[in-house]
Amino acid sequence: MFSSFLIKYAEIGIKGKNRYLFEDALIRQIKHAISKCEGSFKVSKTPGRIFLDAETEFDYDETVDKLTHVFGIWGVCPVVRLDIISPDELKKEVVKYFDAVYPDKNTTFKVFSRRSNKSYPLDSMELNADLGEALLEAYESEGLKVDVHDPKITLTVEVRDKIYIYSTIIPGPGGMPIGTNGKGMLLLSGGIDSPVAGYMIAKRGVMIEAVYFHAPPYTSERAKQKVIDLAKEISAYTGPINLNVVNFTDIQLYIYESCPHDELTIIMRRYMMRIAESIAEETGCQCLVTGESIGQVASQTTQSLTVTNEVCKMPVFRPLIAFDKEDIVNIAKKIDTYETSILPFEDCCTIFVAKHPVTKPNLGVIRKHEGSLSEKIDLMLYEAISGREIIRIE
Ligand code: ATP
Ligand code: MG
């Protein structure tokens, strides 16, 4: 029965030129999201709103699913779209609409009409009165009442080049359209946190590129596949992602041989950040994104984070920094990454994890130990970066 969608977006704070950029980016993302759906659609823009009109048969559930993954959309209203018809025919259609959408008539409503097509014989006040009366005539006996101040149902009728009838809204994900806020390099592991961090930053309009540090044979092919699967899962929201798979084994072994084991994780993490930043620069990213959260593990104490952060010139965004694990898990479940994240293929081998890692690393000491890695590590970094595998995730 539905043949159009009204896309609502939050426009607060988006003014002037930025508003057009926002709307154009949103339309681009909508077109991209539905490009693989069955059917063909026309997207049109009116002030503050976007309409999507199906021009052929289409799959309603699939289309709604795609739209509710587009950042920037606050809500999606399914619309019945009709050719211009007489007021009497319109009354019948409105009654039919109400019957189909609301099986339980024991409720309250008002009709809200807009007539931008001035050649239509009734104005908006007359439409409100006539259509409201028609609904009451049909369903008053079943308990339907008018409530103009606080109705449970607001039935909107817009008379434009066609007639649009809608009354329900399916919540969208909110946020801002991808592409309106630059590009970030996500350090994506197989854990619960980093996919959620990527989702949250992308939700603010940041395009995502990702890097995964792989250490074969200490980490298995299945661990890598898990990261690919997670990237695929968040790409339902973020759009296509280039996943950079960096072979980290030699660097990890070299640090393991050369540095005190209680500092291993911190030093490893500093090298991860250096590599991520270098690839980020090469690929036009302006920031790094991680799933770190204060106090979660030894490498995420405030002191450890400070020492890790010190190697980066780019800002490192850590959207989960003050989140409890439970809250992170809830988001992971909502965005469908949780089940993949808890699969038992580890992203880091236990031989590289010290029994008693430092929780308050001293920057001077860490730097001194890194110094002992000398020029050899620079060559290894170069090889890891230039030899990386780039997987396109659609
Ligand atoms: P996650 O659940 O995201 O794996 P975590 O709680 O296991 O996080 P750590 O393993 O200390 O925490 O990692 C902290 C952050 O560092 C991760 O959120 C991720 O952004 C990044 N990271 C860790 N390991 C890797 C890896 N192998 N490849 C890419 N990024 C990684
Ligand atoms: Mg992890």
XYZ file of C-alpha atoms and ligand atoms in Angstrom:
426
model
C 0.000 0.000 0.000
C 2.896 2.415 0.666
C 4.611 3.899 -2.347
C 6.676 6.751 -0.896
C 8.741 7.571 2.167
C 9.103 10.893 3.880
C 12.596 11.149 5.348
C 12.860 13.347 8.420
C 16.176 14.623 9.674
C 17.268 16.715 12.601
C 18.298 20.074 11.236
C 19.004 21.911 14.460
C 22.298 23.755 14.270
C 22.716 23.202 10.551
C 22.404 26.559 8.888
C 23.236 28.369 5.681
C 25.657 26.694 3.346
C 26.261 23.779 5.709
C 22.637 22.809 5.500
C 22.896 22.193 1.752
C 26.043 20.170 2.272
C 24.242 18.131 4.916
C 21.180 17.566 2.724
C 23.205 16.728 -0.362
C 25.327 14.265 1.619
C 22.190 12.715 3.083
C 20.623 12.318 -0.355
C 23.861 10.760 -1.636
C 23.851 8.273 1.254
C 20.160 7.470 0.764
C 20.714 6.815 -2.944
C 23.704 4.646 -2.134
C 21.801 2.705 0.530
C 18.870 1.875 -1.728
C 20.926 1.330 -4.870
C 20.988 -2.407 -4.284
C 17.297 -2.621 -3.315
C 14.694 -4.016 -5.618
C 12.816 -1.353 -7.634
C 13.607 2.187 -8.686
C 13.059 5.388 -6.716
C 12.993 9.125 -7.234
C 14.510 11.251 -4.479
C 13.303 14.841 -4.123
C 14.054 17.611 -1.687
C 11.623 20.118 -0.206
C 12.632 22.540 2.548
C 13.542 20.519 5.621
C 12.411 17.205 4.181
C 13.297 14.558 1.647
C 10.768 12.435 -0.232
C 11.538 9.081 -1.745
C 8.976 8.004 -4.344
C 8.935 4.435 -5.616
C 8.546 4.422 -9.387
C 8.166 0.660 -9.669
C 7.284 -2.293 -7.460
C 9.697 -2.546 -4.539
C 10.419 -4.555 -1.409
C 9.054 -2.542 1.523
C 10.937 -4.348 4.320
C 14.258 -4.274 2.505
C 13.917 -0.566 1.709
C 12.987 0.351 5.292
C 15.902 -1.720 6.600
C 18.366 0.109 4.339
C 16.957 3.543 5.203
C 17.082 2.933 8.948
C 20.847 2.354 8.608
C 21.536 5.763 7.049
C 23.131 8.193 9.511
C 21.464 11.606 9.483
C 17.956 10.128 9.230
C 15.896 10.850 12.318
C 12.812 9.001 11.127
C 11.173 7.397 8.106
C 7.432 7.855 7.473
C 5.829 5.332 5.115
C 3.527 7.273 2.800
C 0.497 6.399 0.696
C 0.849 8.401 -2.516
C -2.180 9.083 -4.665
C -2.874 10.980 -7.865
C -4.962 14.110 -7.373
C -8.524 12.963 -6.643
C -11.744 14.717 -5.661
C -12.409 15.540 -1.992
C -15.071 12.804 -1.861
C -12.669 10.173 -3.178
C -9.986 11.451 -0.826
C -12.310 10.909 2.151
C -12.711 7.265 1.146
C -8.977 6.837 0.753
C -8.265 8.360 4.167
C -10.796 6.043 5.822
C -9.236 3.093 3.991
C -5.753 4.170 5.106
C -6.829 4.462 8.724
C -8.456 1.054 8.678
C -5.355 -0.619 7.250
C -2.875 1.016 9.631
C -4.922 0.999 12.865
C -6.846 -2.213 13.547
C -7.785 -0.847 16.996
C -10.045 2.191 16.525
C -10.390 2.930 20.234
C -7.936 5.838 20.121
C -7.664 9.585 19.508
C -6.592 11.464 16.390
C -6.419 14.704 14.501
C -6.003 15.416 10.811
C -3.199 17.781 9.826
C -3.449 18.963 6.224
C -1.176 21.048 4.045
C -2.148 22.273 0.620
C 0.738 23.582 -1.429
C -1.212 22.824 -4.630
C -3.454 25.890 -4.618
C -5.646 24.599 -7.423
C -7.103 21.949 -5.112
C -10.744 22.875 -4.269
C -10.372 22.596 -0.447
C -7.892 24.522 1.660
C -6.098 22.976 4.607
C -8.722 24.011 7.181
C -11.511 22.535 5.079
C -9.510 19.369 4.503
C -8.938 18.986 8.245
C -12.641 19.359 8.964
C -13.924 17.156 6.123
C -11.445 14.328 6.541
C -11.799 14.362 10.340
C -15.539 14.124 9.975
C -15.255 11.242 7.523
C -13.092 9.291 9.979
C -15.479 9.952 12.844
C -18.448 8.868 10.762
C -16.684 5.627 9.970
C -15.223 4.717 13.370
C -16.811 6.769 16.175
C -18.945 3.762 17.028
C -15.737 1.779 17.589
C -14.395 4.376 20.046
C -12.512 6.812 17.806
C -12.350 10.389 19.128
C -10.836 13.675 18.024
C -8.192 15.261 20.252
C -6.630 18.336 18.695
C -4.226 19.028 21.588
C -2.642 15.663 22.357
C -3.809 13.067 19.845
C -2.351 9.556 19.801
C -2.436 9.689 16.006
C -1.707 12.671 13.789
C -2.765 11.851 10.274
C -1.028 14.143 7.808
C -2.456 14.788 4.369
C -0.327 16.816 1.958
C -1.755 17.960 -1.335
C 1.101 18.688 -3.719
C 1.566 17.454 -7.284
C 0.252 14.214 -5.777
C -1.520 13.534 -2.495
C 0.549 12.129 0.362
C -1.001 10.446 3.415
C 1.077 9.372 6.415
C 0.861 9.047 10.180
C 3.567 6.711 11.450
C 7.288 7.133 11.897
C 9.971 4.468 12.038
C 12.973 5.735 14.039
C 16.225 6.187 12.117
C 19.714 6.023 13.607
C 20.145 9.815 13.944
C 23.605 11.331 13.651
C 25.001 13.038 10.568
C 25.440 11.780 6.999
C 28.720 10.032 6.222
C 31.063 12.357 4.388
C 30.106 15.555 6.220
C 32.915 15.324 8.784
C 36.112 14.103 7.172
C 37.711 10.694 7.378
C 39.105 8.631 10.271
C 41.385 5.613 10.552
C 39.767 3.026 12.832
C 42.038 0.550 14.613
C 39.776 -2.447 14.215
C 40.455 -5.595 16.235
C 38.255 -8.625 16.633
C 36.990 -7.445 20.026
C 33.724 -5.925 21.162
C 34.908 -2.353 21.538
C 36.501 -1.168 18.319
C 33.547 -1.944 16.003
C 31.329 0.056 18.378
C 33.870 2.911 18.387
C 33.857 2.922 14.575
C 30.072 2.964 14.493
C 29.920 5.896 16.917
C 32.422 8.049 15.064
C 30.836 7.235 11.691
C 27.486 8.260 13.189
C 28.866 11.786 13.465
C 29.435 11.852 9.705
C 33.035 10.644 9.616
C 33.972 8.328 6.760
C 35.835 5.268 8.036
C 38.985 3.519 6.828
C 40.279 0.651 9.001
C 43.539 -1.022 9.969
C 43.952 -4.470 11.503
C 47.234 -5.821 12.888
C 47.553 -9.464 12.041
C 50.251 -11.711 13.527
C 50.291 -15.053 11.729
C 50.813 -17.800 12.790
C 50.183 -16.505 16.330
C 46.829 -15.180 15.233
C 44.834 -17.454 12.960
C 43.205 -16.900 9.590
C 39.918 -17.215 11.426
C 40.828 -14.222 13.599
C 41.434 -12.226 10.429
C 38.175 -13.445 8.917
C 36.401 -12.311 12.079
C 37.747 -8.783 11.600
C 36.650 -8.834 7.942
C 33.179 -9.930 9.093
C 33.043 -7.141 11.671
C 34.077 -4.601 9.045
C 31.283 -5.917 6.830
C 28.795 -5.581 9.688
C 29.654 -1.960 10.459
C 29.780 -1.117 6.749
C 25.967 -1.521 6.763
C 26.094 1.850 8.541
C 29.392 3.385 7.450
C 29.300 2.490 3.761
C 32.282 0.858 2.023
C 35.463 0.494 4.098
C 39.036 -0.096 2.991
C 40.478 -2.551 5.507
C 44.286 -2.387 5.724
C 45.670 -5.673 7.036
C 49.181 -5.132 8.386
C 51.433 -8.101 9.099
C 52.678 -7.350 12.605
C 54.436 -10.625 13.447
C 58.066 -9.618 12.893
C 57.669 -6.349 14.756
C 55.973 -8.105 17.659
C 58.685 -10.784 17.867
C 61.434 -8.187 17.678
C 59.901 -6.165 20.528
C 59.445 -9.426 22.468
C 63.143 -10.257 22.100
C 64.436 -6.780 22.836
C 62.269 -5.205 25.524
C 61.190 -6.032 29.093
C 58.097 -8.200 28.910
C 56.049 -6.099 31.306
C 56.359 -3.198 28.831
C 55.550 -5.291 25.802
C 51.926 -4.298 25.397
C 52.602 -0.578 25.751
C 55.491 -0.626 23.287
C 53.486 -2.744 20.851
C 50.587 -0.338 21.095
C 52.886 2.623 20.405
C 54.042 0.905 17.213
C 50.464 0.138 16.222
C 49.612 3.819 16.600
C 52.654 4.892 14.578
C 51.739 2.535 11.735
C 48.055 3.508 11.861
C 48.966 7.183 11.713
C 51.282 6.669 8.781
C 48.595 4.823 6.791
C 46.067 7.455 7.894
C 48.234 10.219 6.426
C 48.697 8.285 3.220
C 44.948 7.711 2.811
C 43.752 11.225 3.652
C 42.426 10.608 7.173
C 42.453 13.427 9.723
C 42.150 11.370 12.890
C 42.634 7.943 14.464
C 39.818 6.053 16.218
C 40.209 3.334 18.854
C 37.935 1.355 21.161
C 39.863 2.211 24.312
C 38.071 2.925 27.577
C 39.695 4.151 30.783
C 40.713 1.367 33.123
C 39.457 -1.583 31.077
C 42.875 -3.290 30.953
C 46.455 -2.436 31.992
C 47.142 -0.671 28.700
C 44.119 1.560 29.227
C 44.934 3.241 32.517
C 45.206 6.997 32.185
C 48.988 6.708 32.419
C 49.153 3.985 29.759
C 46.851 5.875 27.404
C 49.002 8.967 27.820
C 52.156 7.058 26.916
C 50.446 5.412 23.916
C 49.017 8.727 22.771
C 52.386 10.422 22.859
C 53.536 8.954 19.535
C 50.664 10.496 17.562
C 50.455 13.929 15.998
C 46.909 13.331 14.777
C 44.052 13.527 17.248
C 43.023 10.100 18.515
C 39.273 9.833 19.043
C 38.200 7.339 21.696
C 34.409 7.522 21.766
C 34.133 4.783 24.422
C 36.564 6.422 26.818
C 34.051 6.804 29.663
C 31.710 3.929 28.817
C 31.145 0.935 31.060
C 31.541 -2.431 29.365
C 27.843 -3.149 29.771
C 26.917 -0.022 27.812
C 29.362 -0.937 25.057
C 27.904 -4.448 24.882
C 24.412 -3.013 24.542
C 25.434 -0.936 21.533
C 27.289 -3.923 20.028
C 24.070 -5.939 20.301
C 22.014 -3.139 18.791
C 24.298 -2.807 15.758
C 24.676 -6.598 15.367
C 28.418 -6.914 15.897
C 28.270 -8.598 19.315
C 27.775 -12.188 18.147
C 30.778 -11.938 15.836
C 32.936 -10.169 18.431
C 32.495 -12.915 21.028
C 33.623 -15.711 18.689
C 36.668 -17.249 20.374
C 39.388 -16.437 17.813
C 41.787 -14.127 19.625
C 43.229 -11.053 17.963
C 46.356 -11.252 20.082
C 48.425 -14.266 21.063
C 48.878 -14.993 24.751
C 52.661 -15.324 24.436
C 52.758 -11.576 23.843
C 50.775 -10.777 26.959
C 52.840 -10.375 30.135
C 51.643 -11.802 33.457
C 52.099 -8.437 35.155
C 52.010 -5.666 32.549
C 52.905 -2.164 33.742
C 49.904 -0.064 34.621
C 51.839 3.159 35.230
C 54.452 3.176 32.466
C 57.162 5.820 32.626
C 57.564 7.601 29.313
C 61.316 8.108 29.742
C 61.888 4.411 30.433
C 59.678 3.316 27.544
C 61.518 5.659 25.178
C 64.857 4.301 26.356
C 63.806 0.718 25.645
C 62.396 1.669 22.268
C 65.767 3.251 21.544
C 67.338 -0.184 21.721
C 65.223 -1.243 18.732
C 67.236 1.295 16.709
C 67.112 1.557 12.905
C 66.077 -2.032 12.391
C 62.540 -1.280 13.544
C 62.203 1.594 11.072
C 62.858 -0.783 8.218
C 60.368 -3.255 9.680
C 57.742 -0.517 9.948
C 58.363 0.466 6.358
C 57.987 -3.141 5.211
C 54.835 -3.705 7.266
C 53.215 -0.571 5.841
C 54.244 -1.025 2.220
C 53.451 -4.763 2.274
C 49.981 -4.388 3.753
C 46.970 -6.044 2.183
C 44.038 -3.757 1.373
C 40.626 -5.398 1.394
C 37.644 -3.471 0.043
C 34.595 -4.094 2.243
C 31.261 -3.240 0.598
P 38.600 -4.385 21.458
O 37.408 -4.956 22.131
O 38.253 -3.313 20.469
O 39.519 -5.428 20.898
P 40.046 -4.342 23.885
O 39.207 -4.003 25.047
O 40.350 -5.761 23.584
O 39.400 -3.650 22.610
P 42.838 -3.722 23.523
O 43.100 -5.060 22.988
O 43.730 -3.141 24.561
O 41.385 -3.520 24.092
O 42.825 -2.723 22.319
C 42.506 -1.383 22.476
C 42.219 -0.811 21.114
O 43.364 -0.930 20.271
C 41.121 -1.563 20.379
O 39.848 -1.091 20.727
C 41.474 -1.290 18.959
O 41.033 0.000 18.573
C 42.995 -1.291 18.979
N 43.530 -2.644 18.670
C 43.907 -3.613 19.525
N 44.363 -4.702 18.885
C 44.292 -4.416 17.565
C 44.611 -5.128 16.358
N 45.102 -6.374 16.374
N 44.402 -4.504 15.187
C 43.895 -3.248 15.141
N 43.573 -2.540 16.235
C 43.770 -3.098 17.429
Mg 40.965 -6.583 21.807
